Short mmCIF file of N, CA and C in Angstrom, two decimals:
data_model
loop_
_atom_site.label_atom_id
_atom_site.label_comp_id
_atom_site.label_asym_id
_atom_site.label_seq_id
_atom_site.Cartn_x
_atom_site.Cartn_y
_atom_site.Cartn_z
N UNK A 14 -32.24 11.31 19.94
CA UNK A 14 -31.59 11.24 18.65
C UNK A 14 -30.03 11.49 19.37
N UNK A 15 -29.14 11.21 18.43
CA UNK A 15 -28.16 10.71 18.64
C UNK A 15 -27.16 11.78 17.74
N UNK A 16 -25.94 12.28 18.98
CA UNK A 16 -25.16 13.28 18.76
C UNK A 16 -23.94 12.93 17.28
N UNK A 17 -23.43 14.00 16.51
CA UNK A 17 -22.87 14.04 15.34
C UNK A 17 -20.85 12.97 15.99
N UNK A 18 -20.95 12.36 15.59
CA UNK A 18 -18.98 11.62 15.87
C UNK A 18 -18.48 13.10 15.78
N UNK A 19 -17.46 13.55 16.86
CA UNK A 19 -16.58 14.66 16.82
C UNK A 19 -15.58 13.73 15.65
N UNK A 20 -14.32 15.33 15.45
CA UNK A 20 -13.47 14.52 14.63
C UNK A 20 -12.66 13.57 15.18
N UNK A 21 -12.23 13.59 16.66
CA UNK A 21 -11.07 12.17 16.25
C UNK A 21 -12.23 10.74 16.09
N UNK A 22 -13.24 10.65 16.91
CA UNK A 22 -13.76 8.95 16.70
C UNK A 22 -13.70 9.35 15.25
N UNK A 23 -14.29 10.33 14.25
CA UNK A 23 -14.34 10.18 12.63
C UNK A 23 -13.14 9.76 12.05
N UNK A 24 -12.22 10.41 12.52
CA UNK A 24 -10.08 10.02 11.91
C UNK A 24 -10.09 9.01 12.10
N UNK A 25 -10.52 8.31 13.57
CA UNK A 25 -10.13 6.89 13.92
C UNK A 25 -10.98 5.79 13.12
N UNK A 26 -12.32 5.87 13.19
CA UNK A 26 -13.55 5.28 12.51
C UNK A 26 -12.96 4.82 11.31
N UNK A 27 -12.00 6.06 10.59
CA UNK A 27 -11.44 6.37 9.18
C UNK A 27 -10.30 5.49 8.72
N UNK A 28 -9.56 5.45 10.09
CA UNK A 28 -8.39 4.19 9.69
C UNK A 28 -8.46 3.20 10.06
N UNK A 29 -9.66 2.80 11.28
CA UNK A 29 -9.62 1.46 11.02
C UNK A 29 -10.54 0.32 9.99
N UNK A 30 -11.11 1.03 9.55
CA UNK A 30 -12.24 0.68 8.80
C UNK A 30 -12.22 0.63 7.29
N UNK A 31 -12.00 1.86 7.04
CA UNK A 31 -11.26 1.99 5.77
C UNK A 31 -10.86 2.03 4.59
N UNK A 32 -9.08 2.31 5.80
CA UNK A 32 -7.41 2.67 5.38
C UNK A 32 -7.27 0.97 4.95
N UNK A 33 -7.79 0.43 5.51
CA UNK A 33 -7.52 -0.92 5.67
C UNK A 33 -7.26 -1.63 4.96
N UNK A 34 -7.53 -1.66 3.91
CA UNK A 34 -7.30 -2.00 1.98
C UNK A 34 -7.33 -1.66 1.48
N UNK A 35 -7.62 -2.84 -0.08
CA UNK A 35 -6.63 -2.21 -1.25
C UNK A 35 -8.14 -1.07 -1.39
N UNK A 36 -7.66 -0.70 -2.48
CA UNK A 36 -8.91 0.86 -2.65
C UNK A 36 -8.35 1.17 -3.98
N UNK A 37 -9.72 1.27 -5.09
CA UNK A 37 -9.50 1.33 -6.68
C UNK A 37 -8.97 2.78 -6.65
N UNK A 38 -8.51 2.81 -7.82
CA UNK A 38 -7.74 3.80 -8.26
C UNK A 38 -8.39 4.56 -9.04
N UNK A 39 -8.54 4.45 -10.93
CA UNK A 39 -8.31 3.85 -12.12
C UNK A 39 -7.70 2.71 -12.68
N UNK A 40 -7.86 3.10 -13.75
CA UNK A 40 -7.61 2.27 -15.25
C UNK A 40 -6.53 1.97 -15.40
N UNK A 41 -5.26 1.26 -15.56
CA UNK A 41 -3.90 1.28 -16.24
C UNK A 41 -4.48 1.50 -17.47
N UNK A 42 -4.92 1.76 -17.94
CA UNK A 42 -5.04 2.85 -19.70
C UNK A 42 -4.68 4.64 -18.77
N UNK A 43 -4.91 5.11 -17.73
CA UNK A 43 -4.76 6.79 -17.17
C UNK A 43 -3.69 6.83 -17.44
N UNK A 44 -2.26 6.40 -17.32
CA UNK A 44 -1.44 6.00 -17.51
C UNK A 44 -0.47 5.35 -18.32
N UNK A 45 -0.94 5.58 -19.71
CA UNK A 45 -0.35 4.43 -20.79
C UNK A 45 1.43 4.59 -20.53
N UNK A 46 2.13 5.75 -20.60
CA UNK A 46 3.44 6.14 -20.79
C UNK A 46 3.77 6.37 -19.93
N UNK A 47 5.55 5.83 -20.27
CA UNK A 47 6.31 6.11 -19.12
C UNK A 47 6.76 7.81 -18.90
N UNK A 48 6.55 7.43 -17.66
CA UNK A 48 6.59 9.03 -17.01
C UNK A 48 5.00 9.80 -16.75
N UNK A 49 4.11 9.21 -17.30
CA UNK A 49 2.87 9.41 -17.31
C UNK A 49 2.20 9.15 -15.70
N UNK A 50 1.77 10.17 -14.78
CA UNK A 50 1.17 10.09 -13.22
C UNK A 50 -0.02 10.90 -13.36
N UNK A 51 -0.68 10.58 -12.59
CA UNK A 51 -2.03 10.36 -12.26
C UNK A 51 -1.94 11.25 -10.55
N UNK A 52 -3.27 12.09 -10.36
CA UNK A 52 -2.61 12.41 -8.24
C UNK A 52 -4.80 12.37 -8.22
N UNK A 53 -4.36 11.88 -6.66
CA UNK A 53 -5.95 11.40 -6.70
C UNK A 53 -5.75 11.75 -5.33
N UNK A 54 -6.91 12.02 -4.64
CA UNK A 54 -7.05 11.80 -3.54
C UNK A 54 -7.77 10.98 -2.67
N UNK A 55 -7.10 10.12 -1.39
CA UNK A 55 -7.87 8.56 -1.51
C UNK A 55 -8.07 9.22 0.60
N UNK A 56 -9.35 9.54 0.76
CA UNK A 56 -9.45 9.50 2.39
C UNK A 56 -8.82 11.05 2.86
N UNK A 57 -8.95 11.87 2.07
CA UNK A 57 -8.39 13.28 2.43
C UNK A 57 -6.75 12.83 2.30
N UNK A 58 -6.27 11.79 1.85
CA UNK A 58 -4.82 12.38 1.42
C UNK A 58 -4.67 12.21 0.32
N UNK A 59 -3.61 13.11 -0.72
CA UNK A 59 -3.12 13.43 -1.89
C UNK A 59 -2.18 12.12 -2.33
N UNK A 60 -2.13 11.14 -3.11
CA UNK A 60 -1.68 10.37 -3.55
C UNK A 60 -1.36 10.56 -4.87
N UNK A 61 -0.05 10.13 -5.53
CA UNK A 61 -0.13 9.91 -6.81
C UNK A 61 0.17 8.63 -7.22
N UNK A 62 0.07 8.20 -8.37
CA UNK A 62 0.31 7.93 -9.60
C UNK A 62 0.91 7.62 -10.34
N UNK A 63 2.40 6.76 -10.19
CA UNK A 63 2.89 7.51 -11.51
C UNK A 63 3.86 5.70 -12.03
N UNK A 64 3.86 5.89 -13.85
CA UNK A 64 4.78 4.68 -14.25
C UNK A 64 6.40 5.38 -14.96
N UNK A 65 6.98 4.19 -14.13
CA UNK A 65 7.93 4.88 -14.15
C UNK A 65 9.19 4.78 -15.48
N UNK A 66 9.94 4.77 -15.24
CA UNK A 66 10.75 3.79 -17.11
C UNK A 66 10.94 2.70 -17.36
N UNK A 67 10.51 1.67 -15.86
CA UNK A 67 10.61 0.17 -16.42
C UNK A 67 9.83 -0.17 -16.37
N UNK A 68 8.66 0.72 -16.81
CA UNK A 68 6.92 0.11 -17.20
C UNK A 68 6.35 -0.12 -15.62
N UNK A 69 7.12 0.36 -14.36
CA UNK A 69 6.16 -0.13 -13.42
C UNK A 69 5.37 0.37 -12.66
N UNK A 70 4.43 0.83 -12.80
CA UNK A 70 3.15 1.55 -11.62
C UNK A 70 3.86 1.23 -10.29
N UNK A 71 4.06 2.41 -9.37
CA UNK A 71 4.13 3.11 -8.29
C UNK A 71 3.34 4.06 -7.66
N UNK A 72 3.24 4.09 -7.20
CA UNK A 72 2.14 4.49 -5.61
C UNK A 72 2.78 6.12 -4.52
N UNK A 73 2.56 7.20 -4.18
CA UNK A 73 3.67 7.87 -3.16
C UNK A 73 2.74 8.90 -2.12
N UNK A 74 2.77 8.62 -1.46
CA UNK A 74 1.49 9.27 -0.16
C UNK A 74 2.39 11.01 -0.66
N UNK A 75 2.08 11.89 -0.22
CA UNK A 75 2.25 13.22 -0.77
C UNK A 75 2.73 13.94 0.40
N UNK A 76 3.64 13.85 1.47
CA UNK A 76 3.63 14.48 3.16
C UNK A 76 3.66 16.23 1.75
N UNK A 77 3.20 17.05 4.05
CA UNK A 77 2.92 18.45 3.65
C UNK A 77 4.08 18.87 4.78
N UNK A 78 5.39 18.08 4.72
CA UNK A 78 6.44 18.12 5.40
C UNK A 78 7.63 19.35 4.48
N UNK A 79 8.22 19.65 5.95
CA UNK A 79 9.37 20.23 4.64
C UNK A 79 10.34 19.58 3.76
N UNK A 80 10.90 19.57 3.23
CA UNK A 80 11.89 18.89 2.65
C UNK A 80 11.48 17.23 2.88
N UNK A 81 10.41 17.06 2.77
CA UNK A 81 10.46 15.56 3.39
C UNK A 81 9.36 14.87 2.06
N UNK A 82 10.50 13.81 1.79
CA UNK A 82 10.27 12.85 0.28
C UNK A 82 8.84 12.26 0.15
N UNK A 83 8.43 11.97 -0.73
CA UNK A 83 7.44 11.20 -0.49
C UNK A 83 7.07 10.03 0.40
N UNK A 84 6.22 9.82 0.41
CA UNK A 84 6.45 7.95 1.63
C UNK A 84 5.86 7.08 0.52
N UNK A 85 6.36 5.91 -0.26
CA UNK A 85 5.98 5.11 -1.14
C UNK A 85 4.76 3.95 -0.20
N UNK A 86 3.27 4.14 -1.25
CA UNK A 86 2.50 3.48 -0.90
C UNK A 86 2.28 2.14 -1.17
N UNK A 87 1.29 1.16 -1.24
CA UNK A 87 1.51 -0.58 -1.45
C UNK A 87 1.01 -0.05 -2.70
N UNK A 88 0.85 -0.67 -4.35
CA UNK A 88 0.23 -0.67 -5.46
C UNK A 88 0.22 -2.10 -6.26
N UNK A 89 -0.92 -2.48 -6.72
CA UNK A 89 -1.10 -3.56 -7.14
C UNK A 89 -1.66 -3.33 -8.78
N UNK A 90 -1.26 -3.70 -9.61
CA UNK A 90 -2.35 -3.84 -10.90
C UNK A 90 -2.96 -4.74 -10.98
N UNK A 91 -4.15 -5.18 -10.76
CA UNK A 91 -4.70 -6.73 -11.02
C UNK A 91 -5.97 -5.90 -12.35
N UNK A 92 -6.09 -7.28 -13.18
CA UNK A 92 -7.04 -7.13 -13.81
C UNK A 92 -7.34 -5.09 -15.14
N UNK A 93 -6.32 -4.77 -14.73
CA UNK A 93 -5.98 -3.93 -15.67
C UNK A 93 -6.53 -2.46 -14.66
N UNK A 94 -6.53 -3.01 -13.58
CA UNK A 94 -6.83 -2.13 -12.85
C UNK A 94 -5.78 -1.25 -11.30
N UNK A 95 -5.90 0.14 -11.49
CA UNK A 95 -4.80 0.01 -10.05
C UNK A 95 -5.54 0.40 -8.81
N UNK A 96 -4.94 -0.39 -7.50
CA UNK A 96 -5.63 -0.47 -6.45
C UNK A 96 -4.11 -0.42 -5.73
N UNK A 97 -4.51 0.73 -4.57
CA UNK A 97 -3.16 1.27 -3.39
C UNK A 97 -4.36 0.78 -2.31
N UNK A 98 -2.77 0.58 -1.05
CA UNK A 98 -3.27 0.09 0.04
C UNK A 98 -2.60 1.41 1.20
N UNK A 99 -3.49 2.32 2.23
CA UNK A 99 -2.92 3.16 2.32
C UNK A 99 -2.44 2.56 4.13
N UNK A 100 -2.72 1.17 4.81
CA UNK A 100 -2.27 0.52 5.43
C UNK A 100 -0.68 0.90 5.65
N UNK A 101 -0.30 1.58 6.74
CA UNK A 101 1.04 2.00 6.95
C UNK A 101 1.82 -0.21 8.06
N UNK A 102 0.68 -0.43 8.32
CA UNK A 102 1.41 -1.66 9.01
C UNK A 102 1.31 -2.38 7.63
N UNK A 103 1.67 -2.65 6.45
CA UNK A 103 1.32 -3.21 5.31
C UNK A 103 2.94 -3.40 3.98
N UNK A 104 3.47 -1.97 4.70
CA UNK A 104 5.26 -1.74 4.79
C UNK A 104 6.03 -1.93 5.20
N UNK A 105 5.33 -2.52 5.89
CA UNK A 105 7.24 -3.11 6.48
C UNK A 105 8.00 -3.76 6.09
N UNK A 106 8.71 -4.01 5.97
CA UNK A 106 10.06 -5.07 5.04
C UNK A 106 9.79 -6.22 5.98
N UNK A 107 9.66 -7.00 5.36
CA UNK A 107 9.52 -8.58 6.13
C UNK A 107 10.29 -9.13 5.49
N UNK A 108 11.58 -9.99 6.53
CA UNK A 108 12.18 -10.97 6.14
C UNK A 108 11.97 -12.24 5.61
N UNK A 109 12.54 -12.78 4.57
CA UNK A 109 11.69 -13.82 4.26
C UNK A 109 12.33 -15.29 5.47
N UNK A 110 11.74 -15.81 5.70
CA UNK A 110 11.35 -17.24 6.36
C UNK A 110 12.93 -18.02 5.76
N UNK A 111 14.31 -17.88 6.31
CA UNK A 111 14.96 -19.31 5.53
C UNK A 111 14.75 -20.26 6.45
N UNK A 112 15.15 -21.44 5.70
CA UNK A 112 15.07 -22.70 6.22
C UNK A 112 16.18 -23.43 7.20
N UNK A 113 16.40 -23.66 7.72
CA UNK A 113 17.21 -24.54 8.77
C UNK A 113 17.60 -25.44 7.92
N UNK A 114 19.08 -25.60 7.45
CA UNK A 114 19.36 -26.95 7.62
C UNK A 114 20.14 -27.72 8.85
N UNK A 115 19.24 -28.95 8.86
CA UNK A 115 19.82 -29.87 10.04
C UNK A 115 20.60 -31.41 9.22
N UNK A 116 21.52 -31.73 9.90
CA UNK A 116 21.39 -32.89 9.10
C UNK A 116 21.04 -34.06 10.33
N UNK A 117 20.30 -35.23 9.13
CA UNK A 117 20.11 -35.91 9.91
C UNK A 117 20.38 -37.28 9.58
N UNK A 118 21.27 -37.95 10.95
CA UNK A 118 21.94 -39.44 10.46
C UNK A 118 20.51 -39.96 10.31
N UNK A 119 21.30 -41.41 9.45
CA UNK A 119 19.94 -42.59 8.80
C UNK A 119 20.81 -43.27 8.71
N UNK A 120 20.37 -44.61 9.90
CA UNK A 120 20.99 -45.65 9.79
C UNK A 120 20.27 -46.78 8.38
N UNK A 121 21.20 -47.67 7.37
CA UNK A 121 20.75 -48.08 6.15
C UNK A 121 19.47 -49.41 7.24
N UNK A 122 18.61 -49.89 6.72
CA UNK A 122 18.10 -51.17 6.98
C UNK A 122 18.33 -52.21 6.70
N UNK A 123 20.02 -52.12 6.11
CA UNK A 123 20.53 -53.67 6.59
C UNK A 123 21.75 -53.60 7.46
N UNK A 124 21.70 -52.36 8.11
CA UNK A 124 22.98 -52.80 8.91
C UNK A 124 22.20 -53.13 10.36
#
């Protein structure tokens, strides 16, 4: 007979196995107009999905800290469905790779 996992083990498994991917929230028709919002709970974390004035859909994790601003969550709309990614490793800003301009001297064949 196996014993049930303790709370720390369960949280660690949830974080590694389930939070590190894209999760379906609802259809994009659930928030059709500017200013509409939708609050859902994803793996025990409250997430607000809202449509702003520019008709973009954004998602925020609600934190229970005093004076804490909502933390942005990656959000994508594919095929009319809203997906969010709770993995914080994906939220780091990545600098685009700028190609290094090198000067190559070439000698013509006739020289």
